Amino acid sequence: MSGIVETIYFGGENLACGPDTIGERASFAESVERLADTSAVTDRPAPWDGCPDVISKLSFSLSWPTSKSADHRMFARLRAKAAPFDVCLWKYAAAIFSGNGVRTEFVLPWRLALKSLDVGSWPAPEEYIETEYATEVLVDGVTLTEMTDYTIGVPDEIGRTPITFTAAPSDGDGNVEVYAVPLLLMRRIGDEAGYNREAGMTRTLTVEEVA
Amino acid sequence: MSYRSTPAGFAARVTRSAAADPGTLALSLAVEDVSGAADFIASIDGSVLAGFSGRTVWRKAKVEIGYEPVLPLVGTISIDESVDSPITSASFEVLSDRVAQNDAETWGWGDQAASITLYAGRKPATMAEWLAFEGWTDSRSNGGLYKARGAFRCVGLAAAWAGTPGCIRVGPFRGLTRGALLAAYATSVGTAIANDDILDLGAVVSRPVEINGSTLLEVAQRFGEIERWVPRVTVEGALEIVTFDSILTDTPVFSFDPTNYMTIEEQPVESPPTKLVLSGSFIPDSIRLATGGAETVRTETPGVDADGLPTLTITDTTTAAGIVTNVRVEEKRTYARDGTTAEPSVLQTYSVVEEVWRYQYADLGDGIERPTTQLHQHEKSTWMVTGIPCSSGNTLGNVWLSTGRFLGTRASLMEVGRTATEHTWNPASASVSACGLAKELVTESALYSKLAPTSGGLVYPDGSKRMEDAYSLQVIRIDENVWHDYRDRSTPEVQKETWLHTLKVDSVYGGEYLVKGDWRLETWTMEAAGATHRHRVIGTAWIPGAILWGGALSTQSATPPVDEIIDGPLLGPPVGSTDAALLRQTVQVNVYDWSALLPFVPLTESETLEFAETPAELDRVAEWRMLLARCDKLLIRHRLLPFLKIGAPVLVTSAPRSIVERRGIVWSTKRTATLPDQATSQETLVYVLPED
């Protein structure tokens, strides 16, 4: 299911009518400069202990050519809301870490949707979700078992979620991979509405990841 | 990259690797023991180097004020160092309501401890840590309507002593090196020098050194120009000396080439002086390098007189510990000696003049007894080839060809005049003028016979009547100065008496006698210590009487004293000191013209170097300044390298500027970390040395 899941989680509730298109853009926290011989050198931030190798921030542009009235209250609330809000598109994201043979705790930059959202917010029947949206953790290419090989901790106030391994992953570049559906903390940076006689309200929202 | 560490830390040398594997560094890092090129490189942990020198590097910066993390940081963190001003400075900005300056709970309250730690690694899980800055917050400002953005500027730990004026006073010939003097100066400002071998650094100073009010850095820089030191400050805030001479020979610590720098640009050139006039005062080597033994040097200067006959001047100069103690000048002429019969004209002694100085000697610290400024005696004697004139009635007299009448038949070398000066010095004490001159006695003698009274005496061939029937060497004048020092009493003043004994015709007896006269008493009243001094001549009088030799005592009749008041500088007895060597310093001015080497508009610069020890050190300073003037100043932007400190030797390659692996000196560094991507870079100003 590579398209839009109708019941995406947006602004604290499942949308009655999903957007027609969603544009996604990742911005990378990195600084690349070229040396005089034209080769590039890269500086990446390591802003917190156990952060992933690459840190990026997502921004979405969601467009509704027509909307359902059940979602209008949510649109109005997002326009007035000061605090960031949760967004889950039910799409996979990856976080890749480099083990050093010592470190056992790695910290995801977001919460895991499957653990954070209650049953009512899931986009499909429970048995379906368990397989489709489950978190997968691999070390050196081998899939590990939750609770036995690792445990997922409680996210902090801005949504960073620790994963603690029973045994420290070995020393390697990008050898710890986590695939999961992220629940993102985002803020609204653009909101356009249009009204026409046939289709009712059109809406275009632009949001970006905060934490 | 490969590296290894040693238990004592290590020094690193980074060079371009011949063939870098894809995805790996283009740099290779060769690591040597500290005993290698350690002069230039602070010991640094190997993992730090590995972390900072990668092609893809994870970074993090931590700023603390008052040992508390400063968050959230914004903008750019900057850390600056320079040879010109080696006190490290740092700046950063923070977005917070804790930047107010009037609240004791904020970071902006007063000057607080500040530190900047940079982390780097080739993976986020393994970060090396480097304390890049430690000091205090200095100036701060903030702005922003709803959220305050505070800008902080900090100074390194060296700020604790950087502005403190020190003082040092060291007598001559103490045997101390400039390094030892600098260490003593550091102590006076409340810090220490980081170099373990500081006491052995630099040349031994012979001249007296007195420095007041300068900062330690100023002194280090002034000494440094002579010794070619680069003073720099460690992160811990200690002054560290790097010797520049080794820059020319030691292994470079880094090689800049297009594989490791981002940009490179030549700095604007300011026209340097093309001619330098340097001057200084020096103790002659004969004194400075003296061993204490006496040595006599003879010089012979032949010549011809007005008649074309040969002459010869022989000068014997005797020195002890480099100080002249005896000079004997013998003049030979071609002539015939006078006498009762004629002699052939030959080159022979005509006159001898000999001067002798006798000083108080003292060991000034280097085990060598040198004369001090206390001169006890000075004698000047003159000998001539002549005869002793006698009266017409002297039965031993002979008439010489020159028509004079003399004792003996032939002229011979005899003493005809002598001036002896004797000094008596006050002993040094707390209450009396230390080592002040108490008495000066000048006695002048001559081959002479005093004139007799008109009523008596012996008649000489020239018609004069004299008191003895032959000339003899006798005293003809005594000049005695006595200083009375009252500064140990309640009234601070010094009195000087002058007694002049001279041959005068006595008004009563008519004969020529040595009389005490020209009495004079002078008083110096110090009205305020060290300020105004009043010189008051109490009286000037002529007192005939007090006949000392050859006559009865006459009645003294003093004329009333005449007041004479002169305001002026402090007058008093000459002061000698057993502390100070008799330093005969000479001033030398050297002119260095570099016009041919420097293609600039002619510009002359003059300077007197206070601390140069020898003229050779003037040359050294001049050569160094010329070298710096001819350097190509390149500003290179590259990845941050913690070990690249000011004063380090490097190699530079920049094809567009025809520079290929030329040696240079790191002159200044500016390290920056840009938030939030933590992009870290460094701008290094390198003085690239001229090819020759």
PDB file of N, CA, C and O in Angstrom, chain A residues 29-31 33-37 39-47 49 51-54 98-100 103 106 171-173, chain B residues 26 54-60 122-127 257-263 637-639 676-681:
ATOM      1  N   ALA A  29      20.078  17.577   8.237  1.00  0.00           N
ATOM      2  CA  ALA A  29      20.960  18.366   9.105  1.00  0.00           C
ATOM      3  C   ALA A  29      22.381  17.942   8.802  1.00  0.00           C
ATOM      4  O   ALA A  29      22.901  16.967   9.353  1.00  0.00           O
ATOM      5  N   GLU A  30      23.024  18.661   7.909  1.00  0.00           N
ATOM      6  CA  GLU A  30      24.408  18.356   7.552  1.00  0.00           C
ATOM      7  C   GLU A  30      24.980  19.543   6.798  1.00  0.00           C
ATOM      8  O   GLU A  30      24.240  20.389   6.290  1.00  0.00           O
ATOM      9  N   SER A  31      26.234  19.609   6.780  1.00  0.00           N
ATOM     10  CA  SER A  31      26.902  20.701   6.091  1.00  0.00           C
ATOM     11  C   SER A  31      27.978  20.092   5.214  1.00  0.00           C
ATOM     12  O   SER A  31      28.889  19.432   5.697  1.00  0.00           O
ATOM     13  N   GLU A  33      30.851  20.683   2.392  1.00  0.00           N
ATOM     14  CA  GLU A  33      31.712  21.665   1.731  1.00  0.00           C
ATOM     15  C   GLU A  33      32.685  20.936   0.837  1.00  0.00           C
ATOM     16  O   GLU A  33      33.054  19.785   1.086  1.00  0.00           O
ATOM     17  N   ARG A  34      33.106  21.674  -0.176  1.00  0.00           N
ATOM     18  CA  ARG A  34      34.046  21.051  -1.096  1.00  0.00           C
ATOM     19  C   ARG A  34      35.440  21.594  -0.837  1.00  0.00           C
ATOM     20  O   ARG A  34      35.635  22.781  -0.643  1.00  0.00           O
ATOM     21  N   LEU A  35      36.393  20.682  -0.848  1.00  0.00           N
ATOM     22  CA  LEU A  35      37.784  21.094  -0.717  1.00  0.00           C
ATOM     23  C   LEU A  35      38.249  21.665  -2.053  1.00  0.00           C
ATOM     24  O   LEU A  35      37.542  21.583  -3.058  1.00  0.00           O
ATOM     25  N   ALA A  36      39.442  22.205  -2.037  1.00  0.00           N
ATOM     26  CA  ALA A  36      39.940  22.830  -3.258  1.00  0.00           C
ATOM     27  C   ALA A  36      40.110  21.823  -4.387  1.00  0.00           C
ATOM     28  O   ALA A  36      40.135  22.192  -5.557  1.00  0.00           O
ATOM     29  N   ASP A  37      40.241  20.533  -4.045  1.00  0.00           N
ATOM     30  CA  ASP A  37      40.384  19.528  -5.096  1.00  0.00           C
ATOM     31  C   ASP A  37      39.017  19.009  -5.557  1.00  0.00           C
ATOM     32  O   ASP A  37      38.950  17.969  -6.209  1.00  0.00           O
ATOM     33  N   SER A  39      36.668  17.585  -4.003  1.00  0.00           N
ATOM     34  CA  SER A  39      36.049  16.523  -3.220  1.00  0.00           C
ATOM     35  C   SER A  39      35.298  17.159  -2.044  1.00  0.00           C
ATOM     36  O   SER A  39      35.613  18.258  -1.621  1.00  0.00           O
ATOM     37  N   ALA A  40      34.285  16.408  -1.561  1.00  0.00           N
ATOM     38  CA  ALA A  40      33.425  16.968  -0.526  1.00  0.00           C
ATOM     39  C   ALA A  40      33.787  16.410   0.839  1.00  0.00           C
ATOM     40  O   ALA A  40      34.200  15.256   0.973  1.00  0.00           O
ATOM     41  N   VAL A  41      33.611  17.256   1.825  1.00  0.00           N
ATOM     42  CA  VAL A  41      33.710  16.805   3.213  1.00  0.00           C
ATOM     43  C   VAL A  41      32.398  17.154   3.890  1.00  0.00           C
ATOM     44  O   VAL A  41      31.761  18.160   3.561  1.00  0.00           O
ATOM     45  N   THR A  42      31.980  16.302   4.805  1.00  0.00           N
ATOM     46  CA  THR A  42      30.661  16.464   5.400  1.00  0.00           C
ATOM     47  C   THR A  42      30.754  16.540   6.919  1.00  0.00           C
ATOM     48  O   THR A  42      31.444  15.726   7.532  1.00  0.00           O
ATOM     49  N   ASP A  43      30.073  17.525   7.454  1.00  0.00           N
ATOM     50  CA  ASP A  43      29.924  17.610   8.900  1.00  0.00           C
ATOM     51  C   ASP A  43      28.482  17.294   9.245  1.00  0.00           C
ATOM     52  O   ASP A  43      27.553  17.862   8.666  1.00  0.00           O
ATOM     53  N   ARG A  44      28.306  16.381  10.165  1.00  0.00           N
ATOM     54  CA  ARG A  44      26.966  16.033  10.614  1.00  0.00           C
ATOM     55  C   ARG A  44      26.871  16.308  12.104  1.00  0.00           C
ATOM     56  O   ARG A  44      27.825  16.053  12.837  1.00  0.00           O
ATOM     57  N   PRO A  45      25.718  16.757  12.522  1.00  0.00           N
ATOM     58  CA  PRO A  45      25.572  17.008  13.956  1.00  0.00           C
ATOM     59  C   PRO A  45      25.318  15.707  14.707  1.00  0.00           C
ATOM     60  O   PRO A  45      24.720  14.773  14.172  1.00  0.00           O
ATOM     61  N   ALA A  46      25.772  15.656  15.909  1.00  0.00           N
ATOM     62  CA  ALA A  46      25.442  14.555  16.823  1.00  0.00           C
ATOM     63  C   ALA A  46      24.836  15.221  18.058  1.00  0.00           C
ATOM     64  O   ALA A  46      25.475  15.316  19.098  1.00  0.00           O
ATOM     65  N   PRO A  47      23.612  15.720  17.914  1.00  0.00           N
ATOM     66  CA  PRO A  47      23.085  16.611  18.955  1.00  0.00           C
ATOM     67  C   PRO A  47      22.703  15.908  20.248  1.00  0.00           C
ATOM     68  O   PRO A  47      22.563  16.559  21.268  1.00  0.00           O
ATOM     69  N   ASP A  49      23.126  12.067  22.649  1.00  0.00           N
ATOM     70  CA  ASP A  49      23.809  10.788  22.761  1.00  0.00           C
ATOM     71  C   ASP A  49      22.954   9.700  22.122  1.00  0.00           C
ATOM     72  O   ASP A  49      21.756   9.611  22.392  1.00  0.00           O
ATOM     73  N   CYS A  51      22.307   9.343  18.912  1.00  0.00           N
ATOM     74  CA  CYS A  51      21.497   9.822  17.787  1.00  0.00           C
ATOM     75  C   CYS A  51      21.824   8.989  16.531  1.00  0.00           C
ATOM     76  O   CYS A  51      22.882   8.364  16.449  1.00  0.00           O
ATOM     77  N   PRO A  52      20.909   8.977  15.559  1.00  0.00           N
ATOM     78  CA  PRO A  52      21.193   8.240  14.325  1.00  0.00           C
ATOM     79  C   PRO A  52      22.258   8.940  13.492  1.00  0.00           C
ATOM     80  O   PRO A  52      22.579  10.105  13.712  1.00  0.00           O
ATOM     81  N   ASP A  53      22.795   8.190  12.533  1.00  0.00           N
ATOM     82  CA  ASP A  53      23.876   8.745  11.717  1.00  0.00           C
ATOM     83  C   ASP A  53      23.410   9.945  10.912  1.00  0.00           C
ATOM     84  O   ASP A  53      24.141  10.920  10.738  1.00  0.00           O
ATOM     85  N   VAL A  54      22.198   9.864  10.381  1.00  0.00           N
ATOM     86  CA  VAL A  54      21.666  10.962   9.574  1.00  0.00           C
ATOM     87  C   VAL A  54      20.425  11.511  10.268  1.00  0.00           C
ATOM     88  O   VAL A  54      19.528  10.753  10.635  1.00  0.00           O
ATOM     89  N   SER A  98      25.365   3.681  14.004  1.00  0.00           N
ATOM     90  CA  SER A  98      26.645   2.963  13.912  1.00  0.00           C
ATOM     91  C   SER A  98      27.033   2.506  15.304  1.00  0.00           C
ATOM     92  O   SER A  98      27.259   3.335  16.198  1.00  0.00           O
ATOM     93  N   GLY A  99      27.116   1.222  15.474  1.00  0.00           N
ATOM     94  CA  GLY A  99      27.522   0.701  16.774  1.00  0.00           C
ATOM     95  C   GLY A  99      29.013   0.850  16.972  1.00  0.00           C
ATOM     96  O   GLY A  99      29.776   0.967  16.010  1.00  0.00           O
ATOM     97  N   ASN A 100      29.417   0.860  18.244  1.00  0.00           N
ATOM     98  CA  ASN A 100      30.853   0.946  18.528  1.00  0.00           C
ATOM     99  C   ASN A 100      31.316  -0.185  19.428  1.00  0.00           C
ATOM    100  O   ASN A 100      32.408  -0.140  19.977  1.00  0.00           O
ATOM    101  N   ARG A 103      28.276   0.892  23.127  1.00  0.00           N
ATOM    102  CA  ARG A 103      26.997   1.551  23.365  1.00  0.00           C
ATOM    103  C   ARG A 103      25.834   0.568  23.217  1.00  0.00           C
ATOM    104  O   ARG A 103      25.790  -0.221  22.266  1.00  0.00           O
ATOM    105  N   PHE A 106      20.403   3.379  21.871  1.00  0.00           N
ATOM    106  CA  PHE A 106      20.316   4.276  20.723  1.00  0.00           C
ATOM    107  C   PHE A 106      18.960   4.962  20.783  1.00  0.00           C
ATOM    108  O   PHE A 106      17.980   4.383  21.280  1.00  0.00           O
ATOM    109  N   ASP A 171      31.045  -2.975  16.600  1.00  0.00           N
ATOM    110  CA  ASP A 171      31.627  -1.774  16.003  1.00  0.00           C
ATOM    111  C   ASP A 171      31.453  -1.845  14.489  1.00  0.00           C
ATOM    112  O   ASP A 171      31.947  -2.764  13.834  1.00  0.00           O
ATOM    113  N   GLY A 172      30.710  -0.921  13.931  1.00  0.00           N
ATOM    114  CA  GLY A 172      30.494  -0.961  12.487  1.00  0.00           C
ATOM    115  C   GLY A 172      29.839   0.319  12.017  1.00  0.00           C
ATOM    116  O   GLY A 172      29.301   1.089  12.809  1.00  0.00           O
ATOM    117  N   ASP A 173      29.930   0.562  10.729  1.00  0.00           N
ATOM    118  CA  ASP A 173      29.304   1.750  10.153  1.00  0.00           C
ATOM    119  C   ASP A 173      27.898   1.408   9.698  1.00  0.00           C
ATOM    120  O   ASP A 173      27.706   0.564   8.823  1.00  0.00           O
TER     121      ASP A 173
ATOM    122  N   ALA B  26      42.105  11.784   2.724  1.00  0.00           N
ATOM    123  CA  ALA B  26      43.218  12.118   1.848  1.00  0.00           C
ATOM    124  C   ALA B  26      44.436  12.505   2.682  1.00  0.00           C
ATOM    125  O   ALA B  26      45.465  12.854   2.158  1.00  0.00           O
ATOM    126  N   GLY B  54      38.394  13.543   9.849  1.00  0.00           N
ATOM    127  CA  GLY B  54      37.728  12.662   8.901  1.00  0.00           C
ATOM    128  C   GLY B  54      37.116  13.392   7.722  1.00  0.00           C
ATOM    129  O   GLY B  54      37.041  14.612   7.688  1.00  0.00           O
ATOM    130  N   ARG B  55      36.685  12.621   6.755  1.00  0.00           N
ATOM    131  CA  ARG B  55      36.013  13.203   5.592  1.00  0.00           C
ATOM    132  C   ARG B  55      34.534  13.410   5.899  1.00  0.00           C
ATOM    133  O   ARG B  55      33.943  14.382   5.466  1.00  0.00           O
ATOM    134  N   THR B  56      33.940  12.466   6.632  1.00  0.00           N
ATOM    135  CA  THR B  56      32.605  12.679   7.170  1.00  0.00           C
ATOM    136  C   THR B  56      32.719  12.607   8.683  1.00  0.00           C
ATOM    137  O   THR B  56      33.173  11.604   9.226  1.00  0.00           O
ATOM    138  N   VAL B  57      32.376  13.697   9.327  1.00  0.00           N
ATOM    139  CA  VAL B  57      32.630  13.802  10.759  1.00  0.00           C
ATOM    140  C   VAL B  57      31.341  14.189  11.474  1.00  0.00           C
ATOM    141  O   VAL B  57      30.601  15.055  11.013  1.00  0.00           O
ATOM    142  N   TRP B  58      31.077  13.503  12.572  1.00  0.00           N
ATOM    143  CA  TRP B  58      29.965  13.913  13.441  1.00  0.00           C
ATOM    144  C   TRP B  58      30.525  14.819  14.524  1.00  0.00           C
ATOM    145  O   TRP B  58      31.597  14.535  15.078  1.00  0.00           O
ATOM    146  N   ARG B  59      29.812  15.886  14.763  1.00  0.00           N
ATOM    147  CA  ARG B  59      30.357  16.886  15.682  1.00  0.00           C
ATOM    148  C   ARG B  59      29.310  17.348  16.673  1.00  0.00           C
ATOM    149  O   ARG B  59      28.108  17.254  16.432  1.00  0.00           O
ATOM    150  N   LYS B  60      29.833  17.902  17.752  1.00  0.00           N
ATOM    151  CA  LYS B  60      28.954  18.455  18.768  1.00  0.00           C
ATOM    152  C   LYS B  60      29.752  19.514  19.522  1.00  0.00           C
ATOM    153  O   LYS B  60      30.967  19.371  19.690  1.00  0.00           O
ATOM    154  N   ARG B 122      34.039   9.760  14.077  1.00  0.00           N
ATOM    155  CA  ARG B 122      33.698   9.209  12.773  1.00  0.00           C
ATOM    156  C   ARG B 122      32.408   8.411  12.832  1.00  0.00           C
ATOM    157  O   ARG B 122      32.024   7.773  11.882  1.00  0.00           O
ATOM    158  N   LYS B 123      31.793   8.425  13.989  1.00  0.00           N
ATOM    159  CA  LYS B 123      30.438   7.920  14.138  1.00  0.00           C
ATOM    160  C   LYS B 123      29.880   8.581  15.393  1.00  0.00           C
ATOM    161  O   LYS B 123      30.630   8.914  16.321  1.00  0.00           O
ATOM    162  N   PRO B 124      28.581   8.810  15.431  1.00  0.00           N
ATOM    163  CA  PRO B 124      28.028   9.518  16.584  1.00  0.00           C
ATOM    164  C   PRO B 124      28.246   8.786  17.895  1.00  0.00           C
ATOM    165  O   PRO B 124      28.319   9.401  18.951  1.00  0.00           O
ATOM    166  N   ALA B 125      28.367   7.465  17.820  1.00  0.00           N
ATOM    167  CA  ALA B 125      28.475   6.712  19.060  1.00  0.00           C
ATOM    168  C   ALA B 125      29.835   6.864  19.713  1.00  0.00           C
ATOM    169  O   ALA B 125      29.992   6.581  20.888  1.00  0.00           O
ATOM    170  N   THR B 126      30.822   7.268  18.955  1.00  0.00           N
ATOM    171  CA  THR B 126      32.169   7.388  19.502  1.00  0.00           C
ATOM    172  C   THR B 126      32.674   8.791  19.205  1.00  0.00           C
ATOM    173  O   THR B 126      33.155   9.074  18.127  1.00  0.00           O
ATOM    174  N   MET B 127      32.561   9.649  20.182  1.00  0.00           N
ATOM    175  CA  MET B 127      32.962  11.047  19.987  1.00  0.00           C
ATOM    176  C   MET B 127      34.180  11.336  20.852  1.00  0.00           C
ATOM    177  O   MET B 127      34.178  11.056  22.050  1.00  0.00           O
ATOM    178  N   ASP B 257      47.449  21.415   1.293  1.00  0.00           N
ATOM    179  CA  ASP B 257      47.386  21.310  -0.160  1.00  0.00           C
ATOM    180  C   ASP B 257      45.910  21.218  -0.562  1.00  0.00           C
ATOM    181  O   ASP B 257      45.040  21.147   0.314  1.00  0.00           O
ATOM    182  N   PRO B 258      45.601  21.238  -1.850  1.00  0.00           N
ATOM    183  CA  PRO B 258      44.185  21.320  -2.267  1.00  0.00           C
ATOM    184  C   PRO B 258      43.326  20.168  -1.789  1.00  0.00           C
ATOM    185  O   PRO B 258      42.108  20.244  -1.854  1.00  0.00           O
ATOM    186  N   THR B 259      43.946  19.088  -1.296  1.00  0.00           N
ATOM    187  CA  THR B 259      43.122  17.979  -0.823  1.00  0.00           C
ATOM    188  C   THR B 259      42.619  18.207   0.598  1.00  0.00           C
ATOM    189  O   THR B 259      41.834  17.417   1.108  1.00  0.00           O
ATOM    190  N   ASN B 260      43.099  19.248   1.253  1.00  0.00           N
ATOM    191  CA  ASN B 260      42.663  19.412   2.633  1.00  0.00           C
ATOM    192  C   ASN B 260      42.269  20.833   3.006  1.00  0.00           C
ATOM    193  O   ASN B 260      41.992  21.100   4.170  1.00  0.00           O
ATOM    194  N   TYR B 261      42.318  21.763   2.035  1.00  0.00           N
ATOM    195  CA  TYR B 261      41.762  23.080   2.369  1.00  0.00           C
ATOM    196  C   TYR B 261      40.649  23.433   1.409  1.00  0.00           C
ATOM    197  O   TYR B 261      40.562  22.913   0.294  1.00  0.00           O
ATOM    198  N   MET B 262      39.775  24.329   1.903  1.00  0.00           N
ATOM    199  CA  MET B 262      38.614  24.716   1.097  1.00  0.00           C
ATOM    200  C   MET B 262      38.922  25.959   0.283  1.00  0.00           C
ATOM    201  O   MET B 262      38.680  26.000  -0.913  1.00  0.00           O
ATOM    202  N   THR B 263      39.419  26.987   0.948  1.00  0.00           N
ATOM    203  CA  THR B 263      39.778  28.208   0.228  1.00  0.00           C
ATOM    204  C   THR B 263      41.138  28.668   0.712  1.00  0.00           C
ATOM    205  O   THR B 263      41.595  28.311   1.798  1.00  0.00           O
ATOM    206  N   ARG B 637      41.386  28.366   4.704  1.00  0.00           N
ATOM    207  CA  ARG B 637      40.212  27.840   5.398  1.00  0.00           C
ATOM    208  C   ARG B 637      40.174  26.340   5.190  1.00  0.00           C
ATOM    209  O   ARG B 637      40.259  25.842   4.074  1.00  0.00           O
ATOM    210  N   HIS B 638      40.066  25.622   6.286  1.00  0.00           N
ATOM    211  CA  HIS B 638      40.155  24.161   6.208  1.00  0.00           C
ATOM    212  C   HIS B 638      39.366  23.563   7.360  1.00  0.00           C
ATOM    213  O   HIS B 638      38.788  24.280   8.175  1.00  0.00           O
ATOM    214  N   ARG B 639      39.348  22.247   7.414  1.00  0.00           N
ATOM    215  CA  ARG B 639      38.687  21.575   8.525  1.00  0.00           C
ATOM    216  C   ARG B 639      39.433  21.881   9.825  1.00  0.00           C
ATOM    217  O   ARG B 639      40.631  22.107   9.825  1.00  0.00           O
ATOM    218  N   PRO B 676      22.915  24.901  13.605  1.00  0.00           N
ATOM    219  CA  PRO B 676      22.902  23.673  14.394  1.00  0.00           C
ATOM    220  C   PRO B 676      23.588  22.494  13.714  1.00  0.00           C
ATOM    221  O   PRO B 676      23.654  21.423  14.291  1.00  0.00           O
ATOM    222  N   ASP B 677      24.112  22.709  12.491  1.00  0.00           N
ATOM    223  CA  ASP B 677      24.702  21.569  11.803  1.00  0.00           C
ATOM    224  C   ASP B 677      26.055  21.181  12.380  1.00  0.00           C
ATOM    225  O   ASP B 677      26.624  20.178  11.990  1.00  0.00           O
ATOM    226  N   GLN B 678      26.587  22.004  13.271  1.00  0.00           N
ATOM    227  CA  GLN B 678      27.873  21.749  13.933  1.00  0.00           C
ATOM    228  C   GLN B 678      29.014  21.732  12.920  1.00  0.00           C
ATOM    229  O   GLN B 678      30.031  21.073  13.151  1.00  0.00           O
ATOM    230  N   ALA B 679      28.815  22.408  11.810  1.00  0.00           N
ATOM    231  CA  ALA B 679      29.888  22.450  10.819  1.00  0.00           C
ATOM    232  C   ALA B 679      31.064  23.203  11.418  1.00  0.00           C
ATOM    233  O   ALA B 679      30.941  24.347  11.817  1.00  0.00           O
ATOM    234  N   THR B 680      32.195  22.530  11.494  1.00  0.00           N
ATOM    235  CA  THR B 680      33.355  23.096  12.170  1.00  0.00           C
ATOM    236  C   THR B 680      34.447  23.341  11.151  1.00  0.00           C
ATOM    237  O   THR B 680      34.754  22.459  10.355  1.00  0.00           O
ATOM    238  N   SER B 681      35.002  24.524  11.179  1.00  0.00           N
ATOM    239  CA  SER B 681      36.107  24.803  10.265  1.00  0.00           C
ATOM    240  C   SER B 681      37.099  25.701  10.965  1.00  0.00           C
ATOM    241  O   SER B 681      36.882  26.177  12.076  1.00  0.00           O
TER     242      SER B 681
END
